[in-house]
Structures are given as structure tokens and as C-alpha cells.
mmCIF file of C-alpha atoms in Angstrom:
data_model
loop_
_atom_site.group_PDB
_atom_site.id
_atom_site.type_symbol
_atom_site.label_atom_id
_atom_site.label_comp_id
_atom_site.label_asym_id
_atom_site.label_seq_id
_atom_site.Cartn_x
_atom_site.Cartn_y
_atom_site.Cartn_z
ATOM 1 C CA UNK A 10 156.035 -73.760 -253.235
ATOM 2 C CA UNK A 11 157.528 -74.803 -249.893
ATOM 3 C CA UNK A 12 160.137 -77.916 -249.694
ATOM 4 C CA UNK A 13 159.473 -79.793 -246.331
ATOM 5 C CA UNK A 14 162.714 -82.000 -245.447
ATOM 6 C CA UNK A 15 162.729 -84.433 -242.463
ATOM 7 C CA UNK A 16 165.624 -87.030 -243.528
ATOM 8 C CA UNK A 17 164.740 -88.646 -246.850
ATOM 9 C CA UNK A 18 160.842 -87.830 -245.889
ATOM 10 C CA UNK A 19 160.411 -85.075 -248.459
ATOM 11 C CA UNK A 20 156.501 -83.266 -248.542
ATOM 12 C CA UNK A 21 155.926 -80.448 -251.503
ATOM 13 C CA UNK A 22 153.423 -78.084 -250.917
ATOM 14 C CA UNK A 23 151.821 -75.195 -253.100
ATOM 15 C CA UNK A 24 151.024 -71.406 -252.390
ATOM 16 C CA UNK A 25 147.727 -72.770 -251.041
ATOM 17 C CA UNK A 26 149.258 -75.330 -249.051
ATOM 18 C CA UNK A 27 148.091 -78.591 -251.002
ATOM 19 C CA UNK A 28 150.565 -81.527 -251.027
ATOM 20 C CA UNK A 29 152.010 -81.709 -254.186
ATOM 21 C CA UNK A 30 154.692 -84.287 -253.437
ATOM 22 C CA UNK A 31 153.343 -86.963 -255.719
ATOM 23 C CA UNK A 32 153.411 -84.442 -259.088
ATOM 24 C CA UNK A 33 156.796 -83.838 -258.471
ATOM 25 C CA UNK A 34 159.454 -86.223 -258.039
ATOM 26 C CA UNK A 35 162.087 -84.490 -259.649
ATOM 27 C CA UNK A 36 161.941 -81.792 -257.009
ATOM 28 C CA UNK A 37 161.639 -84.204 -254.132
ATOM 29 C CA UNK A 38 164.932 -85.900 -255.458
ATOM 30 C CA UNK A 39 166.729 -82.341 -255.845
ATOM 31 C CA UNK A 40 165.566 -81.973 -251.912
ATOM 32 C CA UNK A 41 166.938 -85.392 -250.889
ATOM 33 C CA UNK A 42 169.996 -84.514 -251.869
ATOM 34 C CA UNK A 43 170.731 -81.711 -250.137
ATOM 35 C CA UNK A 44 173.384 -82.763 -247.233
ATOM 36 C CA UNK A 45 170.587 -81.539 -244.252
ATOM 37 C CA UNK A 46 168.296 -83.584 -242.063
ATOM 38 C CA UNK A 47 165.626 -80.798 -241.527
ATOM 39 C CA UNK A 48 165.144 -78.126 -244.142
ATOM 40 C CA UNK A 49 162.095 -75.894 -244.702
ATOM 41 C CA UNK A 50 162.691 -74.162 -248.318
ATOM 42 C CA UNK A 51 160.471 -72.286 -250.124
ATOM 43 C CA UNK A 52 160.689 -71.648 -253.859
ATOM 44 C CA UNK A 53 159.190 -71.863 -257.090
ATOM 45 C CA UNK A 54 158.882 -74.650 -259.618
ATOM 46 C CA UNK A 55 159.802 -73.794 -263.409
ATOM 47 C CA UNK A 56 158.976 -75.528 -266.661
ATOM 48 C CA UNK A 57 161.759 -73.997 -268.751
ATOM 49 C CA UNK A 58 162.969 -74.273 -272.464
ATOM 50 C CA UNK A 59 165.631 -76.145 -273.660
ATOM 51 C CA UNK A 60 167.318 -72.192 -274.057
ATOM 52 C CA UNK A 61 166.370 -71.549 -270.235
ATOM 53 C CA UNK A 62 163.539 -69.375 -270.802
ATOM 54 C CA UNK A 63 160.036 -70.013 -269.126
ATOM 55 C CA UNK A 64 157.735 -71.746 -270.532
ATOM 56 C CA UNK A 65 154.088 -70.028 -269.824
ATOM 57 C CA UNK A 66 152.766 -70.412 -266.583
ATOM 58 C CA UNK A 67 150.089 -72.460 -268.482
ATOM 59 C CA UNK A 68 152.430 -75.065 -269.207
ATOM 60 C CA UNK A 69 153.861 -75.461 -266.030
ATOM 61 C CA UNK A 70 150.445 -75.918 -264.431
ATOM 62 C CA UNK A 71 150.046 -78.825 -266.192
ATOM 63 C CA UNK A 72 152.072 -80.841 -263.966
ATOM 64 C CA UNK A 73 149.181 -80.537 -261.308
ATOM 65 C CA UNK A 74 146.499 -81.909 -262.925
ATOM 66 C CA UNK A 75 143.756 -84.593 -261.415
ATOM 67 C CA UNK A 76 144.548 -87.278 -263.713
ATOM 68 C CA UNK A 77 148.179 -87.102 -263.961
ATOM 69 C CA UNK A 78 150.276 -89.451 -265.727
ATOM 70 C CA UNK A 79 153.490 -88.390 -263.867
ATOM 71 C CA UNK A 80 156.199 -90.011 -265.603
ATOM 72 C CA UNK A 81 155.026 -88.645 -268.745
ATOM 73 C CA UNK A 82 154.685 -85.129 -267.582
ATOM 74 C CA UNK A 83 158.366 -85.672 -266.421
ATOM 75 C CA UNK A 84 159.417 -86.040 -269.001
ATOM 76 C CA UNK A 85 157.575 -83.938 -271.377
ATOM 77 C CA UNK A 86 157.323 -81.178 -269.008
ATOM 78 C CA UNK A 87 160.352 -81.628 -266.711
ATOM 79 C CA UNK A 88 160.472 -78.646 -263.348
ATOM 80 C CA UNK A 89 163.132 -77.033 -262.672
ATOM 81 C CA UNK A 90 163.366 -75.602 -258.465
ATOM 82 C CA UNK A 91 164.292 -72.518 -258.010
ATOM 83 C CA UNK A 92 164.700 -71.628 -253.596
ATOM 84 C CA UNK A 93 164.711 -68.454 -252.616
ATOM 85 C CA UNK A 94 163.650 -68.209 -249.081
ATOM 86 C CA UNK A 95 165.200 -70.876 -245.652
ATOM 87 C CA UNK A 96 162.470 -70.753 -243.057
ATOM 88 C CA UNK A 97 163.881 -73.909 -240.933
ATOM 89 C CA UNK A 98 166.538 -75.576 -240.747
ATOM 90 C CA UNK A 99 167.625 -78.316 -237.899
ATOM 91 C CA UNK A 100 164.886 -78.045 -235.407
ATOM 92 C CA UNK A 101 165.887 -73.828 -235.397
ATOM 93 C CA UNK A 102 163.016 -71.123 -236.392
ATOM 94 C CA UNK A 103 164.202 -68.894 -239.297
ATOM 95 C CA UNK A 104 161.059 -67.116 -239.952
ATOM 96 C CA UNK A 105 162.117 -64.052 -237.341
ATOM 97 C CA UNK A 106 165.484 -63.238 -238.755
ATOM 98 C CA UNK A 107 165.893 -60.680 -241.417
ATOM 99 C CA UNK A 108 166.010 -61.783 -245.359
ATOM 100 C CA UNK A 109 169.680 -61.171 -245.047
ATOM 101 C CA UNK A 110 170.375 -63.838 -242.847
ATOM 102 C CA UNK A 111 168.195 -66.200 -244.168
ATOM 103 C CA UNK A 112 169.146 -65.607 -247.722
ATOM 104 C CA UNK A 113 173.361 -66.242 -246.121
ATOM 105 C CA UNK A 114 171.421 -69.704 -244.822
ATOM 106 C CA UNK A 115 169.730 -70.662 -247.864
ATOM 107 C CA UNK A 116 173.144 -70.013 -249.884
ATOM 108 C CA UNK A 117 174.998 -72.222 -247.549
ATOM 109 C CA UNK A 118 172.788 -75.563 -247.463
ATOM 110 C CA UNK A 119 171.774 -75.452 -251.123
ATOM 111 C CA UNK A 120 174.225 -75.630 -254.187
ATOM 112 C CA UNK A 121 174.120 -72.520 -256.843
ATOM 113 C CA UNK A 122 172.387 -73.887 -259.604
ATOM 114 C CA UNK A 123 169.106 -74.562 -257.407
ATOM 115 C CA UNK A 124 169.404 -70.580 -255.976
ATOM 116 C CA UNK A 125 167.018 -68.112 -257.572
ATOM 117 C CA UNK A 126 169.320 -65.529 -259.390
ATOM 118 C CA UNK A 127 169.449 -62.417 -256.973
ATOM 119 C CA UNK A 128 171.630 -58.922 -256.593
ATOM 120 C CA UNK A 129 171.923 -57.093 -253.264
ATOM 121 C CA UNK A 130 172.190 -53.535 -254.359
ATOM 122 C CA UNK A 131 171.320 -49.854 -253.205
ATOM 123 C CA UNK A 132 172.332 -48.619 -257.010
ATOM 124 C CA UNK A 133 169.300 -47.606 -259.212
ATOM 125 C CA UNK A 134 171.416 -48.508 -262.698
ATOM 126 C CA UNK A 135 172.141 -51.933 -261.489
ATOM 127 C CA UNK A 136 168.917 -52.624 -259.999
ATOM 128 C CA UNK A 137 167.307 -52.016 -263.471
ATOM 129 C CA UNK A 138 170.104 -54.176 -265.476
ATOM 130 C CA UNK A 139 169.198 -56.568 -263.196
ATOM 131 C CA UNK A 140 165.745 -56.532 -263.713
ATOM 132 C CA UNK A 141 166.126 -55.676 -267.886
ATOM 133 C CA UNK A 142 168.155 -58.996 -268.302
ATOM 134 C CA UNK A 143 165.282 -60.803 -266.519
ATOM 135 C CA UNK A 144 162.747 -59.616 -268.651
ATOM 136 C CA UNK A 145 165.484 -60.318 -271.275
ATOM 137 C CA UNK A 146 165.772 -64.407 -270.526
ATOM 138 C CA UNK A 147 161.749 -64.529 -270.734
ATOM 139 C CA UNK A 148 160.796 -63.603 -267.212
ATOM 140 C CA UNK A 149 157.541 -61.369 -266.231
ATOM 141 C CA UNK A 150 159.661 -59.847 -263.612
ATOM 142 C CA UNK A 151 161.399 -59.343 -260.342
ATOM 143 C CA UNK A 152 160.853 -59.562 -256.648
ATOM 144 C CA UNK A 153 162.347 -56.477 -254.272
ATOM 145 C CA UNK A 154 162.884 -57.248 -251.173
ATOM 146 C CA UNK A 155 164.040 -55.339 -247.964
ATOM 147 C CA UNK A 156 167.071 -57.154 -246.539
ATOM 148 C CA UNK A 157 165.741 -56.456 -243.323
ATOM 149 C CA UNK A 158 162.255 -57.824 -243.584
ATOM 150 C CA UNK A 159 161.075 -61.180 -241.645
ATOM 151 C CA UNK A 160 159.697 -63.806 -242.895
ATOM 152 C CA UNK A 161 155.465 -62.730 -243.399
ATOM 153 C CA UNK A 162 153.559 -66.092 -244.751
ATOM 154 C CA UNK A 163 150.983 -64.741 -247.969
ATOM 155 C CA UNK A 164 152.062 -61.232 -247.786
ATOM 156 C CA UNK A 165 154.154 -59.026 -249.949
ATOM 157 C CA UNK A 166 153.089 -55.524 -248.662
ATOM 158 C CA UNK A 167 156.033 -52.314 -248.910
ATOM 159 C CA UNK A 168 159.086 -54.756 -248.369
ATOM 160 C CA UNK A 169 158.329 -57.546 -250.889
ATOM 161 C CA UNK A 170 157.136 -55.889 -254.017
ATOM 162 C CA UNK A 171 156.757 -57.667 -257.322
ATOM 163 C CA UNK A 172 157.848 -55.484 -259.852
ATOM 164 C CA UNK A 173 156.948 -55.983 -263.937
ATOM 165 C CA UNK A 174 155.991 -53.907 -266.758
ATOM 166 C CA UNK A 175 152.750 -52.872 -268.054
ATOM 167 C CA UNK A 176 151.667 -54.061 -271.084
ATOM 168 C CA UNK A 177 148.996 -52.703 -272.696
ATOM 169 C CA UNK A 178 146.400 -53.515 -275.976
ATOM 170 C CA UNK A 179 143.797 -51.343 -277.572
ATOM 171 C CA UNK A 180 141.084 -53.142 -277.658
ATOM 172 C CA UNK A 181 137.293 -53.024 -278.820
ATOM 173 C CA UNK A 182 134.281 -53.662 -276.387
ATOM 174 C CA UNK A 183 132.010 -56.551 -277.551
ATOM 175 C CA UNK A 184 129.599 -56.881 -275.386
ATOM 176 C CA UNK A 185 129.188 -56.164 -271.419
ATOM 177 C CA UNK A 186 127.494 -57.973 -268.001
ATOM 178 C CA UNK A 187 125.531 -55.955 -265.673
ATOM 179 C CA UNK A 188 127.159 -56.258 -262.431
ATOM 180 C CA UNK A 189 126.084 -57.249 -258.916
ATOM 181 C CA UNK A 190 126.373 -55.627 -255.211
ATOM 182 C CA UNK A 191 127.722 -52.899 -255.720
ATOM 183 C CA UNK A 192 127.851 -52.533 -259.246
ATOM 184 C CA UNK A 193 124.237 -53.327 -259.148
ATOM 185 C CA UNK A 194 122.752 -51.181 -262.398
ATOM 186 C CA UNK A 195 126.128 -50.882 -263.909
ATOM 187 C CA UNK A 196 127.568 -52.467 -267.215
ATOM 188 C CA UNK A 197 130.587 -53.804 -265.517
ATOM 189 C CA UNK A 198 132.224 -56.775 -267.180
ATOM 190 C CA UNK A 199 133.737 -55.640 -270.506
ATOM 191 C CA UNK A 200 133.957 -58.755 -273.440
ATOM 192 C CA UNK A 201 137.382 -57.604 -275.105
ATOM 193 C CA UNK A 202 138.197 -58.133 -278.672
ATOM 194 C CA UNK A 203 141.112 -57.617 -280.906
ATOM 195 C CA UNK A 204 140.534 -56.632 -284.494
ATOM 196 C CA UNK A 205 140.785 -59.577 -287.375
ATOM 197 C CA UNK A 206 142.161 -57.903 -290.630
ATOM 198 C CA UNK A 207 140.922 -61.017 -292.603
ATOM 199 C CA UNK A 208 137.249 -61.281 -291.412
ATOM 200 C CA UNK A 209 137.109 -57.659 -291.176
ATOM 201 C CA UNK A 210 135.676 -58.743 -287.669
ATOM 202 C CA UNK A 211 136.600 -59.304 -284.069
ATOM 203 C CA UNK A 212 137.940 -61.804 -281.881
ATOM 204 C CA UNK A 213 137.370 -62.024 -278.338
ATOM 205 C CA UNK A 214 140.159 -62.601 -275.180
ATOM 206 C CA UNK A 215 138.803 -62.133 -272.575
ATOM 207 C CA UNK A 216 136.334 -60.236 -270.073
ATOM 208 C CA UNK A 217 137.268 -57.799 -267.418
ATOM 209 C CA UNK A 218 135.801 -55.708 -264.637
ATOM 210 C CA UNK A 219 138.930 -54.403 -263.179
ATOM 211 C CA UNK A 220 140.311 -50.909 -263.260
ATOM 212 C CA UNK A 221 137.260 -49.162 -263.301
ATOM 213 C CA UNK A 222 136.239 -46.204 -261.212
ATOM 214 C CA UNK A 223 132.659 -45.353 -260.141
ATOM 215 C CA UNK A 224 132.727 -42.517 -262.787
ATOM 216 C CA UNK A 225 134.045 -44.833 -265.668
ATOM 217 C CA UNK A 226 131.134 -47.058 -264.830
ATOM 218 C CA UNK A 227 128.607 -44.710 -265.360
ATOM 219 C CA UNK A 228 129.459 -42.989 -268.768
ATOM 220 C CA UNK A 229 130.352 -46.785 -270.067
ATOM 221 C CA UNK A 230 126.979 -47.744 -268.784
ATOM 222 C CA UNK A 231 125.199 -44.977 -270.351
ATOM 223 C CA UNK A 232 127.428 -45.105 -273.700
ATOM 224 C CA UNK A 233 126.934 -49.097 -273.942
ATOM 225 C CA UNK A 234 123.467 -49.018 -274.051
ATOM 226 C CA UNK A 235 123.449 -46.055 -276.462
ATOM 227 C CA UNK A 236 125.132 -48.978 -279.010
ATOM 228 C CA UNK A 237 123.268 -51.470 -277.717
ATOM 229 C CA UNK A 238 122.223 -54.541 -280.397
ATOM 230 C CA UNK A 239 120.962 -57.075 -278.655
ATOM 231 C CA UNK A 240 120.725 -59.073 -275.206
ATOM 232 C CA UNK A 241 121.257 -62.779 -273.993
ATOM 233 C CA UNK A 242 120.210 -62.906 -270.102
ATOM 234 C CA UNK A 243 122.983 -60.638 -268.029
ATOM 235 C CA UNK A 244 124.516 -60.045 -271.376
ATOM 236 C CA UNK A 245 124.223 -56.761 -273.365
ATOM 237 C CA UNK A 246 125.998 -57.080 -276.392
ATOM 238 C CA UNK A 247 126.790 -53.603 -278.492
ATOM 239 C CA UNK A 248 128.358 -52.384 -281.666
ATOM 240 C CA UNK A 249 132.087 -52.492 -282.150
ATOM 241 C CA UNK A 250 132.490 -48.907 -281.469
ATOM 242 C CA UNK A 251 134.256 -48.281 -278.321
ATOM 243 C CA UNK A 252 138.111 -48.770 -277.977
ATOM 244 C CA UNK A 253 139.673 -49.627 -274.594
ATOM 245 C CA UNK A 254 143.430 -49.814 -272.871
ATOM 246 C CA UNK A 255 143.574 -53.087 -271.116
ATOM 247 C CA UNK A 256 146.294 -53.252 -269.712
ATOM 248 C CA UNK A 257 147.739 -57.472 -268.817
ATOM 249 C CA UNK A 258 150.214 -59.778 -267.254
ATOM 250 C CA UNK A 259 150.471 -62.165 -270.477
ATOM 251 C CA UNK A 260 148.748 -64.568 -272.785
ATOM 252 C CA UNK A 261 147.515 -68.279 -271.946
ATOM 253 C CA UNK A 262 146.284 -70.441 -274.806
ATOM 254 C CA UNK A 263 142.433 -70.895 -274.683
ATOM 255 C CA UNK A 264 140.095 -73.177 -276.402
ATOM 256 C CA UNK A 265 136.940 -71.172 -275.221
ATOM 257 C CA UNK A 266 137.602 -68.638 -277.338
ATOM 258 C CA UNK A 267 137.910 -68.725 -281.139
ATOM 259 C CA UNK A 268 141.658 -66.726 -281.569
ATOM 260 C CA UNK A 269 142.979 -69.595 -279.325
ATOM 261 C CA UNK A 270 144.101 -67.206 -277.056
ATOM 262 C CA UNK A 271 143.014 -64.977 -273.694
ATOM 263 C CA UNK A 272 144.128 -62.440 -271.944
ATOM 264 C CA UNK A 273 145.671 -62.748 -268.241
ATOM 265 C CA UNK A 274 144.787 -60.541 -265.528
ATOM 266 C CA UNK A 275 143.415 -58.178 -267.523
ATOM 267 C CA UNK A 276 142.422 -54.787 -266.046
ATOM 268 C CA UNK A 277 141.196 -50.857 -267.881
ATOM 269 C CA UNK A 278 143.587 -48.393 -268.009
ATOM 270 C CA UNK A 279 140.852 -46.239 -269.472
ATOM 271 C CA UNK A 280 138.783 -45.531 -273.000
ATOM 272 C CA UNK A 281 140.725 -44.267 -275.943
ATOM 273 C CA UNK A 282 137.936 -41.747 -277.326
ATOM 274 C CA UNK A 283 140.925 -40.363 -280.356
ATOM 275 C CA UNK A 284 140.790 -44.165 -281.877
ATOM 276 C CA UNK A 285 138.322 -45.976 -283.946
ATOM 277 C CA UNK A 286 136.861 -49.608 -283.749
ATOM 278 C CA UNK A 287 139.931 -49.888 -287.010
ATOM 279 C CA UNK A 288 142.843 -48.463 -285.072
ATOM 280 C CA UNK A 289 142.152 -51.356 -282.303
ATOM 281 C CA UNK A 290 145.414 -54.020 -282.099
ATOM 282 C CA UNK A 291 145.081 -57.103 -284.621
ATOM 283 C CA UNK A 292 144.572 -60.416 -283.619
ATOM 284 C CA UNK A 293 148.200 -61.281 -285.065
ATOM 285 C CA UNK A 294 149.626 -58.911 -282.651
ATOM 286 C CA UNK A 295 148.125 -60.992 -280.244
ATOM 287 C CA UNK A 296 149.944 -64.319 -282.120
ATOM 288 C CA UNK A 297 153.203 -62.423 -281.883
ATOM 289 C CA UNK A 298 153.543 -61.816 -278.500
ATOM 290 C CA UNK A 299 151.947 -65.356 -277.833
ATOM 291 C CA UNK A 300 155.242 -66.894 -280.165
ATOM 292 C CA UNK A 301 157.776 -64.438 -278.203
ATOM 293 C CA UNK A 302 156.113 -65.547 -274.930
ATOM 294 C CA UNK A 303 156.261 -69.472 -275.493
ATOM 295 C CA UNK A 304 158.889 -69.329 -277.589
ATOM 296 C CA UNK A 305 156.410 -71.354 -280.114
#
């Protein structure tokens, strides 16, 4: 989010650019008192555990909903601002200088403990202890960026890269959606299940089209209708045969589907042909990543 400062006149705003201000008091108080009449900051906004670790993004989001009781969310779901970026500061343009000099800007109006942890390196080893203790306090991981690079609104491209590992699940393919434009005639969106011990069933996450190549879409349209059980409109739904590697950012906690959890930015990696429907990951690994993730 970007901090907009003009004297004790304090505007929030969101990736998008909605006005956020009234969601988030704490961080327009954090902003007023910061010892500058004209700041433009930008930044994220963090609901954290008591330990310091992130909360999921899920939770966080909750502080921006339509019907907000604000205090409450305060003070259930207090935000913690974290600046990384000075694009303006006393009627002076920042967004042409290089990240270095901003970054030696932003360090000298704003006090440490509202500073995104950051290491200026050219070392390999140090760059990935950085970036292994982040992962290790509960972050999905790290931004690398080119101290030379100006300031480019909604873009990362080669000198801001985001950079995070891949997790990945073996899952089972429920059911698929036959696509549209250009996947017209294709069984594109996968319906992605994990396998429940107990039931001796499956329970679903998620759906995905992502990842797949024109070639992947053909055999999996030719192989899903081979297993083919049954069909509700744009639906096709097949046996629990074929095993997938999805891989995914993280959990969020769902009520549409029945494990109470789905799958975030899920995408194929490609079909695991040497597993069965039985060697598929369990629903409880699911719950175990979901506990180490919100710490719940």
C-alpha cells in the first residue's frame, strides 16, 4: 500500500489504488508521527502473531471488508506497516532516482522498527541466509531488487523479482470444465482433490487451469473422457484415477469446500503417470501445513 502524508492529512491507498484510510487507523497514526510534512511511502500492511510471524494473507484481508467494525478489527486483528520504498518527500520527485538512494531516504525519515528487513549484498551464501531465515519467521518470500532500478508503478519485470519456493501436492483429478476461446474443445479446468484416509474418498481444494501446455490439454482431454462418469452442464466429472503435481503459493481457509481448506494460486507442474489415485497426498497433510502456516 502507499502512505500519502500532507501534514497531519494522512490518505492510505491499496495496490489498486482504493482509499483505505478509514480501515486503518493504526497505520495513519504510525504516518502522523513521522517528523515530515510531505511523505509518499509505500509499503505493506501485516497482521502478525503475537511471535512475529504472519498471519495468512486471509486474515489480514479481513481488515478491508464492506461492513467493517473498525475498532474491533483493531483490535482483534491489529496491522503492523512495514515501508520499503520513498517516492516523495517535501514537494521533491523520488520516483527517478535509483533504489539506492531512495532506500538511504526512506531509512532517514522513518524509524527502524517500521523498515522492511533488507540486506544489500552481491554474495550468493548471504543472499540465501537471508532469504532461509525469512521463510524461517513464516514469510512466503523475498523481493530482489537492483539497487540501480527507478521507481516503475505495477511492475516487477528483471530488476524486482519476487522470489519463493515451490511447493508442490500430488493430487487426484475430480472432475474437469471444458474451456472457452481458445481452449474451446478442451477439458481445461482441473477440480483437485486430496485423498481422505478415513472416508476412503476425496476432498476437493480447488480448481485450476494454469500450467498447461497445448499438448497437456489434449492427452488430458482425451484421457478424461476415457474415465468419464457423469456430467452437470460445463462439468465432466471422472473417476479418481489420474494423479497431478500442482504446484501453490499456500492455503486459505474455505467454507465452499468440505476439507475447510483451498488451494492458492494453484498451477500443473505436470501428471504423475508412476502414482496411483492411493499414493495422492492426504487431506491431513493439507491440515498440517494449514497449522504450520497460521500457526493454528
Amino acid at each position: 500500500m502507499q502512505v500519502h502524508k500532507s501534514g497531519d492529512d494522512v490518505r492510505v491507498y491499496s495496490r489498486l489504488l482504493n482509499d483505505v484510510t478509514e480501515a486503518v487507523p493504526e497505520l495513519v497514526e504510525a504516518a502522523r508521527r513521522l517528523g515530515w510534512p510531505e511523505l509518499i511511502l509505500e509499503g505493506e500492511a501485516i497482521a502478525l502473531r503475537p511471535d512475529g510471524a504472519p498471519l495468512p494473507f486471509q486474515t489480514t484481508m479481513t481488515r478491508f471488508g464492506r461492513r467493517l467494525d473498525v475498532a474491533r478489527a483493531r483490535e482483534t486483528v491489529p496491522l503492523t506497516l512495514f515501508l520499503f520504498d520513498l517516492l516523495y518527500l517535501d514537494g521533491r520527485s523520488l520516483l527517478d532516482q535509483p533504489l539506492e538512494r531512495r532506500a538511504e531516504g526512506l531509512a532517514s525519515v522513518v524509524p527502524a522498527e517500521l523498515l522492511t528487513p533488507r540486506l544489500v549484498t552481491s554474495s550468493v551464501d548471504e543472499a540465501r541466509g537471508f532469504f532461509e531465515s525469512t521463510l524461517a519467521r513464516g514469510h512466503e518470500g523475498v523481493m530482489v531488487k537492483a539497487l540501480d532500478s527507478p521507481y516503475e508503478a505495477g511492475r516487477r519485470g528483471r530488476r524486482w523479482l519476487k522470489v519463493k519456493p515451490v511447493r508442490t501436492l500430488d493430487l487426484v483429478v475430480l472432475a474437469a470444465e471444458w474451456g472457452h476461446g481458445r481452449r474451446h474443445g478442451w477439458l481445461s479446468n482441473l477440480h483437485l482433490g486430496a485423498r481422505d484416509p478415513e472416508t476412503g474418498g476425496f476432498v476437493m481444494l480447488g480448481k485450476t487451469f494454469k500450467g498447461m501446455t497445448d499438448e497437456m490439454l489434449a492427452w488430458q482431454t482425451g484421457r478424461l473422457l476415457e474415465l468419464e462418469t457423469g456430467r452437470e452442464g460445463h462439468v465432466v466429472q471422472v473417476r479418481p484415477e489420474l494423479v497431478v503435481e500442482v504446484a501453490f503459493n499456500d492455503l486459505q481457509a474455505s467454507p465452499q469446500y468440505p476439507g475447510g481448506l483451498a488451494l492458492r494460486f494453484a498451477r500443473v507442474k505436470g501428471y504423475r503417470p508412476d502414482k496411483l489415485a492411493a499414493d495422492a497426498d492426504t487431506i491431513g497433510t493439507l491440515r498440517e501445513i494449514w497449522q504450520r502456516q497460521s500457526g493454528s
